[in-house]
Tab-separated table of C-alpha atoms in Angstrom:
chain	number	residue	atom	x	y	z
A	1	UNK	CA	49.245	83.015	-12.734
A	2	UNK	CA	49.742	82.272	-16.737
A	3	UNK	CA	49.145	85.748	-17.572
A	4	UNK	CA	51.622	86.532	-14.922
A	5	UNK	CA	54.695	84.165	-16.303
A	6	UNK	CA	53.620	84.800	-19.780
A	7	UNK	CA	54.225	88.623	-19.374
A	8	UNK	CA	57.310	88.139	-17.457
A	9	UNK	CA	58.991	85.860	-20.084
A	10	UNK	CA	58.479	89.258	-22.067
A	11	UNK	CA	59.752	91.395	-19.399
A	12	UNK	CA	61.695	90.295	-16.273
A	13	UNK	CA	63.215	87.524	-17.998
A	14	UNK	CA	64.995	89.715	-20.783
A	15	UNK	CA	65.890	92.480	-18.050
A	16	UNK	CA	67.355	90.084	-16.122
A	17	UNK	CA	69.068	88.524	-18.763
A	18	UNK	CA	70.625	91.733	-19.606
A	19	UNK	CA	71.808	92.462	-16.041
A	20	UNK	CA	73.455	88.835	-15.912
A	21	UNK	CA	75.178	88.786	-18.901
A	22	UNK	CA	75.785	92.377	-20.573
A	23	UNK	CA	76.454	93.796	-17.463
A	24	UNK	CA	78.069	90.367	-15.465
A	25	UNK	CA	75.640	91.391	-12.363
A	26	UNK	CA	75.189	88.238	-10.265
A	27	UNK	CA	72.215	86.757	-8.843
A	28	UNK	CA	72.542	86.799	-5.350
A	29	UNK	CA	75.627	89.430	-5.217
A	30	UNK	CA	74.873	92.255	-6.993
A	31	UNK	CA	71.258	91.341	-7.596
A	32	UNK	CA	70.054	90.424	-4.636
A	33	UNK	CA	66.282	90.220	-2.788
A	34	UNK	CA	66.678	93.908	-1.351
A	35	UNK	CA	68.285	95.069	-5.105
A	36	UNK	CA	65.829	93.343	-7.190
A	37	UNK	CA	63.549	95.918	-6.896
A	38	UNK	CA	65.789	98.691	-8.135
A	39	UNK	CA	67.461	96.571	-10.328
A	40	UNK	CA	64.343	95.022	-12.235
A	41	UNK	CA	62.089	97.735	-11.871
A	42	UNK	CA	61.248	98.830	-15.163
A	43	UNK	CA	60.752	94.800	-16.155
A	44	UNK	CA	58.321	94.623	-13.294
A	45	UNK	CA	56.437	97.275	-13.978
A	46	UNK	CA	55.724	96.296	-17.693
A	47	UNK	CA	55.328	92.345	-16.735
A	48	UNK	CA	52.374	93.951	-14.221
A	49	UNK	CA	51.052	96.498	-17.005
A	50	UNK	CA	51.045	93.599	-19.739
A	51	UNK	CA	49.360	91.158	-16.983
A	52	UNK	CA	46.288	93.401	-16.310
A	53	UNK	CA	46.139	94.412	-19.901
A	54	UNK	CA	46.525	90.670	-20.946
A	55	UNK	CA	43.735	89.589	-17.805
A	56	UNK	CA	41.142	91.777	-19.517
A	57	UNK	CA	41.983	91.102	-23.123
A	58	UNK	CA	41.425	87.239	-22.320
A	59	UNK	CA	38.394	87.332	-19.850
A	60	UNK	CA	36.816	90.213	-22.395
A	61	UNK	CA	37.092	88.291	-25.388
A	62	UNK	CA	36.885	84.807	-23.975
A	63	UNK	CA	34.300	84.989	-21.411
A	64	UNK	CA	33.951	82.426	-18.634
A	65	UNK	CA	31.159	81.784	-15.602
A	66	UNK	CA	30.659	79.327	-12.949
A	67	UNK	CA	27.066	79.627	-13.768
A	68	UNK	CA	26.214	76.662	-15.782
A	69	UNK	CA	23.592	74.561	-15.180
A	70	UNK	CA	22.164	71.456	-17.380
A	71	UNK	CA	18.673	72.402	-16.219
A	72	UNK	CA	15.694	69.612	-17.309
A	73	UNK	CA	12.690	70.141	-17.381
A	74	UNK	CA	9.658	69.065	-14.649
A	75	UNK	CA	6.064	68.286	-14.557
A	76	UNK	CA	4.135	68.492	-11.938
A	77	UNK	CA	1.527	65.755	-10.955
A	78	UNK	CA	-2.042	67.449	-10.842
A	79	UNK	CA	-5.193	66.482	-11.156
A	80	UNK	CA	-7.455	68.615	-12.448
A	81	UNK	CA	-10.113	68.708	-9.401
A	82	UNK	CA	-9.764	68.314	-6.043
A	83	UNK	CA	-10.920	64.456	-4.343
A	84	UNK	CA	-9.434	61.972	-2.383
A	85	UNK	CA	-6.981	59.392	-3.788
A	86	UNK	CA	-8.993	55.792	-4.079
A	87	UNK	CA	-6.354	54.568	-5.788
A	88	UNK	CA	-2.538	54.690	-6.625
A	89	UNK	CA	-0.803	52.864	-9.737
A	90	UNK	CA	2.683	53.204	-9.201
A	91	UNK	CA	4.730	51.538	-6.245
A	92	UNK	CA	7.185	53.743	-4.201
A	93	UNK	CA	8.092	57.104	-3.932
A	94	UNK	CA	10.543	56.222	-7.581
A	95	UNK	CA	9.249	54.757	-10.848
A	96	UNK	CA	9.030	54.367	-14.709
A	97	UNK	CA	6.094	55.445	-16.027
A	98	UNK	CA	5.235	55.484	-19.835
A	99	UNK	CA	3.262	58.035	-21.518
A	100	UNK	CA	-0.494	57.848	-21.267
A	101	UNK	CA	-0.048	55.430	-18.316
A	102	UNK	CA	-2.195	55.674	-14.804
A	103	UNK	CA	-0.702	56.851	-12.028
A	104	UNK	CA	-3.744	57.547	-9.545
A	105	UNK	CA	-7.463	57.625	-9.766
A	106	UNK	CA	-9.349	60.103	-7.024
A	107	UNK	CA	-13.039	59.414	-5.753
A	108	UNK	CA	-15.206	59.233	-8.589
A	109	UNK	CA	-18.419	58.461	-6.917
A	110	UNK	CA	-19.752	61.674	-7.782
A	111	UNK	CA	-19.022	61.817	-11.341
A	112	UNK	CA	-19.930	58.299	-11.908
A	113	UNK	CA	-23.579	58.924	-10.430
A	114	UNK	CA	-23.455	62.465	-12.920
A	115	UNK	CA	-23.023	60.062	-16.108
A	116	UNK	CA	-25.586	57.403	-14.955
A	117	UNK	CA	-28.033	60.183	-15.082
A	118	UNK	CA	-26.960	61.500	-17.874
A	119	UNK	CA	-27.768	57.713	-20.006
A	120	UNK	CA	-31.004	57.397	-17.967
A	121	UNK	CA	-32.160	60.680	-19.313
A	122	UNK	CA	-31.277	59.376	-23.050
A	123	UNK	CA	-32.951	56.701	-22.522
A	124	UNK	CA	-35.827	57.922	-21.205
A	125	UNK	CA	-36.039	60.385	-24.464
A	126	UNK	CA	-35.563	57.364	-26.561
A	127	UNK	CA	-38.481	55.762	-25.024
A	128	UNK	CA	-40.198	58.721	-25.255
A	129	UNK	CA	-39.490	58.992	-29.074
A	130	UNK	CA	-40.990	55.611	-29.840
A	131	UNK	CA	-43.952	56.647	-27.964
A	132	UNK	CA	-44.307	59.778	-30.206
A	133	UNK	CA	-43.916	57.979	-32.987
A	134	UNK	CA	-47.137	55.257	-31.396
A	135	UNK	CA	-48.657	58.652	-31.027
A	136	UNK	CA	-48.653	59.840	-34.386
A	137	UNK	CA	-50.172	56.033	-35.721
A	138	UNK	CA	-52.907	56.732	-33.456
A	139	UNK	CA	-53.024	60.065	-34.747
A	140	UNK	CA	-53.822	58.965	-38.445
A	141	UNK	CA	-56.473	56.532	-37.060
A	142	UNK	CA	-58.186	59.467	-35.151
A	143	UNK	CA	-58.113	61.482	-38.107
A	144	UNK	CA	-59.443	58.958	-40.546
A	145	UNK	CA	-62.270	58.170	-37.809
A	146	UNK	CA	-62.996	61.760	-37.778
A	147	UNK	CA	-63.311	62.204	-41.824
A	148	UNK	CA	-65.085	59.419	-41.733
A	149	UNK	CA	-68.023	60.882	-39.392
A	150	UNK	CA	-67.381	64.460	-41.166
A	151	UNK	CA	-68.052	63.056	-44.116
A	152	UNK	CA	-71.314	61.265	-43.185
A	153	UNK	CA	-72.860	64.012	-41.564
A	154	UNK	CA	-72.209	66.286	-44.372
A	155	UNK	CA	-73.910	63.507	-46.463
A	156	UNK	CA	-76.648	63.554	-44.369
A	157	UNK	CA	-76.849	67.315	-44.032
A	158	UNK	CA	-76.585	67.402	-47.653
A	159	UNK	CA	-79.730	65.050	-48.134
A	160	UNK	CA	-81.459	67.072	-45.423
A	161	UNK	CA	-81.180	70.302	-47.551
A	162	UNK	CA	-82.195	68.707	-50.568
A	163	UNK	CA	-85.520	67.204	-49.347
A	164	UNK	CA	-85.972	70.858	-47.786
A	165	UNK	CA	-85.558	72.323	-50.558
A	166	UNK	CA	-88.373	70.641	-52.783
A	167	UNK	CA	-90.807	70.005	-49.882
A	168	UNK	CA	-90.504	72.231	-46.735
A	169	UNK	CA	-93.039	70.439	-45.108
A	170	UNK	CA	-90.822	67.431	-44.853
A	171	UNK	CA	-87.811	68.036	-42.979
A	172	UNK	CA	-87.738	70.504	-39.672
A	173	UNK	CA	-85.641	73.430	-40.218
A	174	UNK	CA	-84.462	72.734	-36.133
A	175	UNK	CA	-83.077	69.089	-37.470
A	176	UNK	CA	-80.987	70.865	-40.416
A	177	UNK	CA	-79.981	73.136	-37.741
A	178	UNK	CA	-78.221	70.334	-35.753
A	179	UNK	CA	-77.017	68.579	-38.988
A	180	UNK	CA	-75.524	71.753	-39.576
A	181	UNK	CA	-74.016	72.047	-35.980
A	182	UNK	CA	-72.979	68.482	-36.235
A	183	UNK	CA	-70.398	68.727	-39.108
A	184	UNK	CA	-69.703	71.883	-37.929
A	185	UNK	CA	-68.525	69.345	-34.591
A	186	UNK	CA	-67.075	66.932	-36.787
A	187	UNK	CA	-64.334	69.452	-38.755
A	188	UNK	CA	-63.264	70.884	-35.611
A	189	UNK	CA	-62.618	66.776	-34.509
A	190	UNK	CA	-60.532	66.389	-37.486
A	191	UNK	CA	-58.744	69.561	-37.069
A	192	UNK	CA	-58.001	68.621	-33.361
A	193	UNK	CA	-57.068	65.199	-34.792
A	194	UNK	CA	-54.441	67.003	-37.263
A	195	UNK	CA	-53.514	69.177	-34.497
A	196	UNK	CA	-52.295	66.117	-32.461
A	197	UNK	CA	-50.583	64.319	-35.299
A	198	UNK	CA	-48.821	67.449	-35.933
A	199	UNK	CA	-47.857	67.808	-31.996
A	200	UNK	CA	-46.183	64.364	-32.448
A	201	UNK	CA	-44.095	64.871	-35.042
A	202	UNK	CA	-42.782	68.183	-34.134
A	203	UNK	CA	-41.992	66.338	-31.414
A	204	UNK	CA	-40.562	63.159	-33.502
A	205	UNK	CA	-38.020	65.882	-35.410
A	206	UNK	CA	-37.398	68.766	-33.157
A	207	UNK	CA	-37.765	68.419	-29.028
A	208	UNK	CA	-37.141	64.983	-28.372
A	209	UNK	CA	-34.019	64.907	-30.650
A	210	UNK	CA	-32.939	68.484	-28.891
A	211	UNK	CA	-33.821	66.833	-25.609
A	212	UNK	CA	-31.377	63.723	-26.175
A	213	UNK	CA	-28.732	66.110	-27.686
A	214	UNK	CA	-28.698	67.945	-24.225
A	215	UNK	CA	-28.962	64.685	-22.871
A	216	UNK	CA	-25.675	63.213	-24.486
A	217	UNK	CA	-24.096	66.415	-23.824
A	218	UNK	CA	-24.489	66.232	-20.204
A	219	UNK	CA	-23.036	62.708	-20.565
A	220	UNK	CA	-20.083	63.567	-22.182
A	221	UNK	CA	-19.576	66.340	-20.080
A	222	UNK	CA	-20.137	63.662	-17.228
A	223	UNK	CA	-17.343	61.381	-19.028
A	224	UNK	CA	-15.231	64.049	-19.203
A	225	UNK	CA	-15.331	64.837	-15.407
A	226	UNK	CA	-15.079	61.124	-14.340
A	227	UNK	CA	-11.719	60.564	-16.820
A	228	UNK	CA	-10.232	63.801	-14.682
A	229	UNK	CA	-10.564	61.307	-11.848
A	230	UNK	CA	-7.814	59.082	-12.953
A	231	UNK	CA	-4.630	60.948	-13.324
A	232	UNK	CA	-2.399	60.210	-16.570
A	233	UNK	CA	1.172	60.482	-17.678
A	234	UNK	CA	1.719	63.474	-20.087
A	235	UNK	CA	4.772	61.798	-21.169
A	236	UNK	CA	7.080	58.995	-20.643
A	237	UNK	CA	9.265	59.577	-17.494
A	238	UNK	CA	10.164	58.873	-14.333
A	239	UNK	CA	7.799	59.962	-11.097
A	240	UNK	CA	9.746	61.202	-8.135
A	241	UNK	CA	8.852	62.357	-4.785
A	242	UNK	CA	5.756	60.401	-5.128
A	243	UNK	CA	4.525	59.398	-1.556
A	244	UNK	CA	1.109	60.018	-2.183
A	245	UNK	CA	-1.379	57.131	-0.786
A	246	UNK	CA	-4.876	55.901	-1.097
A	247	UNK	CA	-7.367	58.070	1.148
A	248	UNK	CA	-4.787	61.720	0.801
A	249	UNK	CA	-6.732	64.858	-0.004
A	250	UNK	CA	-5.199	66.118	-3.747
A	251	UNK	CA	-5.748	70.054	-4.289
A	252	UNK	CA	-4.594	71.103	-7.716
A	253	UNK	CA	-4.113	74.551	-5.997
A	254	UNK	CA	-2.032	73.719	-3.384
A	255	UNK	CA	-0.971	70.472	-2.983
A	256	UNK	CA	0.490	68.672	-5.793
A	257	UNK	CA	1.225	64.673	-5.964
A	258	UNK	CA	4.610	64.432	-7.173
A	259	UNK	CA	7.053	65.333	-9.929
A	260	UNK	CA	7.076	64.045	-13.515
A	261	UNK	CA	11.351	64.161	-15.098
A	262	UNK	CA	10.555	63.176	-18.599
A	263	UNK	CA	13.191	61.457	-20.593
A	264	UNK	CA	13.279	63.797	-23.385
A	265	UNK	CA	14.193	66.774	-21.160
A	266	UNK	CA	18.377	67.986	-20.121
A	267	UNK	CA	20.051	66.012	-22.422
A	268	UNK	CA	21.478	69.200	-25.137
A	269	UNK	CA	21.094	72.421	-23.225
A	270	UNK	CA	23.125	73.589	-20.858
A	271	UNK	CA	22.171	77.415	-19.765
A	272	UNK	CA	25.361	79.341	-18.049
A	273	UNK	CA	25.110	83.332	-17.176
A	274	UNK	CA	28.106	85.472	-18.338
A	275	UNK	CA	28.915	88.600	-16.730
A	276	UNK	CA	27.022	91.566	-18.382
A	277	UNK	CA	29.947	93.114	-19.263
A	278	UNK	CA	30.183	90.561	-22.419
A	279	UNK	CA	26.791	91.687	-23.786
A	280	UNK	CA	29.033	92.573	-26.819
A	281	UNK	CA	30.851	89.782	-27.845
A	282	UNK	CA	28.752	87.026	-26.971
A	283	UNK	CA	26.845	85.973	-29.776
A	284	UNK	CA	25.381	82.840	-31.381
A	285	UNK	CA	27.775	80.376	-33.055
A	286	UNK	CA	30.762	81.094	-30.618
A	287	UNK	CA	32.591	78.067	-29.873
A	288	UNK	CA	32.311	77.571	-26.293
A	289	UNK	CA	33.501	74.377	-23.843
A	290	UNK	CA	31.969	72.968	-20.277
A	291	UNK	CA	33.593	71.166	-17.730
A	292	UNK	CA	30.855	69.406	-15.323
A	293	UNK	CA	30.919	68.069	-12.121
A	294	UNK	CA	29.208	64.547	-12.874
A	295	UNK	CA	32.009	64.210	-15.109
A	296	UNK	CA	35.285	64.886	-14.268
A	297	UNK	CA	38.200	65.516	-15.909
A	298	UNK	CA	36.497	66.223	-18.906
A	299	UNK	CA	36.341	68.888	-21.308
A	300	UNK	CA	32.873	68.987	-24.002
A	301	UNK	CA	33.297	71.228	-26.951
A	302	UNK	CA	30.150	73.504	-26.997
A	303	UNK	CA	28.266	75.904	-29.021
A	304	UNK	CA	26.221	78.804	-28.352
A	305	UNK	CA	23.128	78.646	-30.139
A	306	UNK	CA	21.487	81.542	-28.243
A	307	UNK	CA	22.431	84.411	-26.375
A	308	UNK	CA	19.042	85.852	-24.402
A	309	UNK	CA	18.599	89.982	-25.055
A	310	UNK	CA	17.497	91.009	-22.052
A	311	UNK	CA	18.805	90.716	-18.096
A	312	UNK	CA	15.840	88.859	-15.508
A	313	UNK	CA	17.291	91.184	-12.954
A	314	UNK	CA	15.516	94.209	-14.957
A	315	UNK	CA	12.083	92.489	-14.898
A	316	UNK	CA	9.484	93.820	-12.998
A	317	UNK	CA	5.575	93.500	-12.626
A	318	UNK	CA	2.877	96.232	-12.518
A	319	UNK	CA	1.732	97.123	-8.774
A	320	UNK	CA	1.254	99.724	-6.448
A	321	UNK	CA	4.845	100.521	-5.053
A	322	UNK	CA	7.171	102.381	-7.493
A	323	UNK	CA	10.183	100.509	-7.839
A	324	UNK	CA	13.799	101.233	-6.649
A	325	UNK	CA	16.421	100.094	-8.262
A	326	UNK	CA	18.386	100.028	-5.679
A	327	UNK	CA	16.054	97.078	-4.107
A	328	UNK	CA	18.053	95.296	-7.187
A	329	UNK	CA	20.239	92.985	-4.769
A	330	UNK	CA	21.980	91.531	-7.706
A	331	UNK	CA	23.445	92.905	-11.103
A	332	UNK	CA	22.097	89.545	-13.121
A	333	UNK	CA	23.561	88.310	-16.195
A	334	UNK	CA	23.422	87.284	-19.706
A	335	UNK	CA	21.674	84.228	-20.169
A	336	UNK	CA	23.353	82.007	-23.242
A	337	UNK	CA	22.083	78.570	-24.531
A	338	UNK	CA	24.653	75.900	-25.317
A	339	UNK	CA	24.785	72.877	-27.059
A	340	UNK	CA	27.399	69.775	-28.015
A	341	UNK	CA	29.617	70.741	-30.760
A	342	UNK	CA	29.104	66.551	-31.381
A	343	UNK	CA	25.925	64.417	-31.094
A	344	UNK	CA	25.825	63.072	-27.580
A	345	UNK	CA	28.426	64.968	-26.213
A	346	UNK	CA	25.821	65.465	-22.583
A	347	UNK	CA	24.653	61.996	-22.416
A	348	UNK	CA	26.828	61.197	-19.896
A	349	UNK	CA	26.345	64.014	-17.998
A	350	UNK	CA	23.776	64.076	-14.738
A	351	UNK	CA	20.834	66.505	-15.688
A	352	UNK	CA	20.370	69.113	-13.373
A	353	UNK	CA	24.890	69.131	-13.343
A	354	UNK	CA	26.799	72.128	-12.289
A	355	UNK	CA	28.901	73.066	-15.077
A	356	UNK	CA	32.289	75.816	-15.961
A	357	UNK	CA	32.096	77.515	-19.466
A	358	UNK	CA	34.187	79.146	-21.609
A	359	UNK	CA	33.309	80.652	-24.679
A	360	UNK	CA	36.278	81.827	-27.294
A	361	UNK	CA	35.939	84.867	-30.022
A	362	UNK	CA	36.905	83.658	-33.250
A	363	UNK	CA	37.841	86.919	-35.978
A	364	UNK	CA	39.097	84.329	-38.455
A	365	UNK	CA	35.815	85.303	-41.047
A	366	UNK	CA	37.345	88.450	-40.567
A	367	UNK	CA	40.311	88.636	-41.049
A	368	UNK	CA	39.778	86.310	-43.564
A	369	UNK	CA	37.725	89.040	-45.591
A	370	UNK	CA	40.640	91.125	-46.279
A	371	UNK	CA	38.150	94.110	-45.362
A	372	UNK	CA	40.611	95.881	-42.273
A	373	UNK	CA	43.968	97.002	-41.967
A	374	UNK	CA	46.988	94.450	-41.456
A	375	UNK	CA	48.121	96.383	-38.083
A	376	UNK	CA	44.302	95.286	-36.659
A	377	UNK	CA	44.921	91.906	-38.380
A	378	UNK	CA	47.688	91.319	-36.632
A	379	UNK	CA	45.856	92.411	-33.162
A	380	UNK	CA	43.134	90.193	-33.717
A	381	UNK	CA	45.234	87.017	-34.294
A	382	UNK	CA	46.475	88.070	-31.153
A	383	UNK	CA	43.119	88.450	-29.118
A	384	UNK	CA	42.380	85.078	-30.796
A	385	UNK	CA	45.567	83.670	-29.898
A	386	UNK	CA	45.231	84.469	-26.401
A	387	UNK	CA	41.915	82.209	-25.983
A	388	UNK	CA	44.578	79.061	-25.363
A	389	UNK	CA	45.411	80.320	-22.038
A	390	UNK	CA	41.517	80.288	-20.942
A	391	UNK	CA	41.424	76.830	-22.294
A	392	UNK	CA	44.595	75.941	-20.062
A	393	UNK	CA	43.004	77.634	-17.393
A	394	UNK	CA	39.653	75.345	-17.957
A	395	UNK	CA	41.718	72.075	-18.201
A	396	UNK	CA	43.603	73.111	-15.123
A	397	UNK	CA	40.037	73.653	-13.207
A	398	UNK	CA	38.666	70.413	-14.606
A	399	UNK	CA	41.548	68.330	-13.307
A	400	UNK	CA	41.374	70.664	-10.024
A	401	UNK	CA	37.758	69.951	-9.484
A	402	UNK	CA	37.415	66.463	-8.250
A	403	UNK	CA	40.477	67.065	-5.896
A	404	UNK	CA	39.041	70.355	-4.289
A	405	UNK	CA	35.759	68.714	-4.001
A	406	UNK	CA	36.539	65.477	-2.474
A	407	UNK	CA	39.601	66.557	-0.262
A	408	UNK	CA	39.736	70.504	0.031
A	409	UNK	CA	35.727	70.778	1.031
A	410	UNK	CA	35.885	68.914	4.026
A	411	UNK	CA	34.216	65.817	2.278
């Protein structure tokens, strides 16, 4: 309807003009409803060219959608194994919860019993360690008994031989045979003894301390399965939907406990879809503003700070039906990120708020640059120029909105 009178203040208006008062036609005489036609039609004409060509110059250049949305983000309340709830932390199905702060705690009977085990079997190497170490005391004492006894019967052998050896007559060969056979006896004792000492301390410095390694693995591995018991905040938040109680069945597949709204989430993004058709001029660092339901009658200078390069309706997943693209119900749009032109310019905005954008083209660099011809100059002041009328249009919608909503919707 602006584009409309704008045009015909150009057109009509002047042709009728000239009718009334160069010619002295009258309205309602000689220019009448059944004459207006022939009378005006030339100014009618243009005024309807100029609209449509004025319509398309504005919604090109100036793009506008319906489709904005503050979106926020959610987290999902999962444990990380399945179990039955034993216990719940926060009252009602609504509530504050800070970050690292309980929120339920499943069965942990199981897990509890794992981790018991898991310190019984350290201690049990422990005690088994001080017993090595008892071993290898007793150890040395076996080995020093058993050098001592080597050592007298090689003495003995010794004096044996040497009585043999200046009078054969006096010592049996048969007893230096069992001297012989004796300390023979008596190194094997001490090698057995050495053996066993060594046995201990392999065990003192390699298998028990492997042993309680394993040990205190399995008990933090224990640990780590009973703290999945007792569900956590991820970050400070609010829980909704939360009507989870003591004795439910939680699945992390398939049944979730709540929702998780952090704070820190849809408060400076607002995502809006533009018609694909404005894949060319929308770009970063357009000036853009949103008018929101949750707060009416009020207009938030934006900016876009991204423009996504690529439509979701195009995406598609490997499988084994070719695809159509005529199973392509809708045409999909051009995803652009905006955010406050001023610091808290969403706070008072509901997250999750349906939201109107417009964004506006802006040639001033350029023309500014001196680099193009005065004649396009002049037409892009004039594609710049005609941005006000989408921001009319916007204000005109954002003092429309609360009306149509709470009267013309059947409210």
């Amino acid at each position: 309807m602006l584009e409309l009178l704008l045009c015909s203040v150009l057109t009509i208006l002047p042709d009728y003009l000239y009718r009334r008062f160069a010619q002295g036609k009258r309205l309602g005489k000689e220019i009448t409803l059944y004459s207006v036609w022939f009378e005006l039609r030339w100014g009618i004409i243009t005024c309807l060219m100029l609209t449509v060509g004025l319509i398309t110059v504005i919604f090109y250049n100036h793009p506008s959608t319906t489709s904005a949305t503050l979106y926020f983000r959610t987290v999902p309340i999962v444990p990380e194994i399945n179990g039955r709830v034993a216990e719940v932390y926060v009252s009602g199905a609504s509530s504050e919860v800070r970050q690292g702060a309980p929120i339920l705690r499943l069965d942990s009977s199981t897990q509890a019993a794992a981790a018991e085990a898991a310190r019984r079997k350290i201690a049990e190497v422990e005690a088994a360690l001080v017993s090595a170490r008892t071993d290898v005391a007793a150890s040395d004492g076996r080995i020093q008994e058993a050098t001592s006894a080597l050592q007298q019967a090689v003495d003995e052998l010794e004096t044996k031989q040497e009585l043999n050896r200046r009078n054969a007559a006096i010592v049996a060969v048969r007893e230096i045979e069992k001297l012989q056979n004796l300390v023979n006896g008596r190194r094997g004792a001490v090698a057995a003894a050495v053996a066993a000492k060594q046995s201990a301390e392999a065990q003192i410095s390699s298998l028990l301390p492997a042993q309680k390694a394993s040990a205190e693995a399995a008990l933090a591995q224990a640990e780590v399965e009973l703290a999945k018991t007792v569900v956590r905040a991820g970050v400070s938040g609010r829980v909704e939907q939360f009507t989870l109680r003591v004795g439910d069945i939680v699945n992390p597949f398939m049944r979730p406990a709540g929702v998780l709204i952090p704070d820190v989430t849809g408060r400076k993004t607002i995502v809006a879809g533009f018609g694909q058709i404005e894949a060319q001029v929308m770009r970063a660092g357009m000036i853009a503003e949103v008018t929101c339901v949750s707060k009416p009658w009020t207009v938030i200078p934006m900016v876009v700070t991204g423009v996504q390069d690529f439509i979701a309706a195009g995406q598609h997943r490997g499988g084994e039906q070719l695809i159509d693209p005529q199973q392509v119900a809708r045409p999909g749009t051009i995803l652009v990120f905006l955010e406050p032109l001023y610091e808290g310019g969403l706070d008072d905005v509901t997250r999750g708020s349906s939201c109107i954008a417009n964004a506006y083209t802006s040639n001033h660099d350029l023309i500014a640059s001196g680099s193009i011809s005065p004649l396009k100059a002049l037409v892009l002041h004039a594609v710049d120029a005609v941005g006000i009328v989408h921001a009319m249009i916007l204000r005109m919608q954002a003092l429309v909105l609360p009306i149509r909503t709470l009267v013309f919707s059947g409210h």
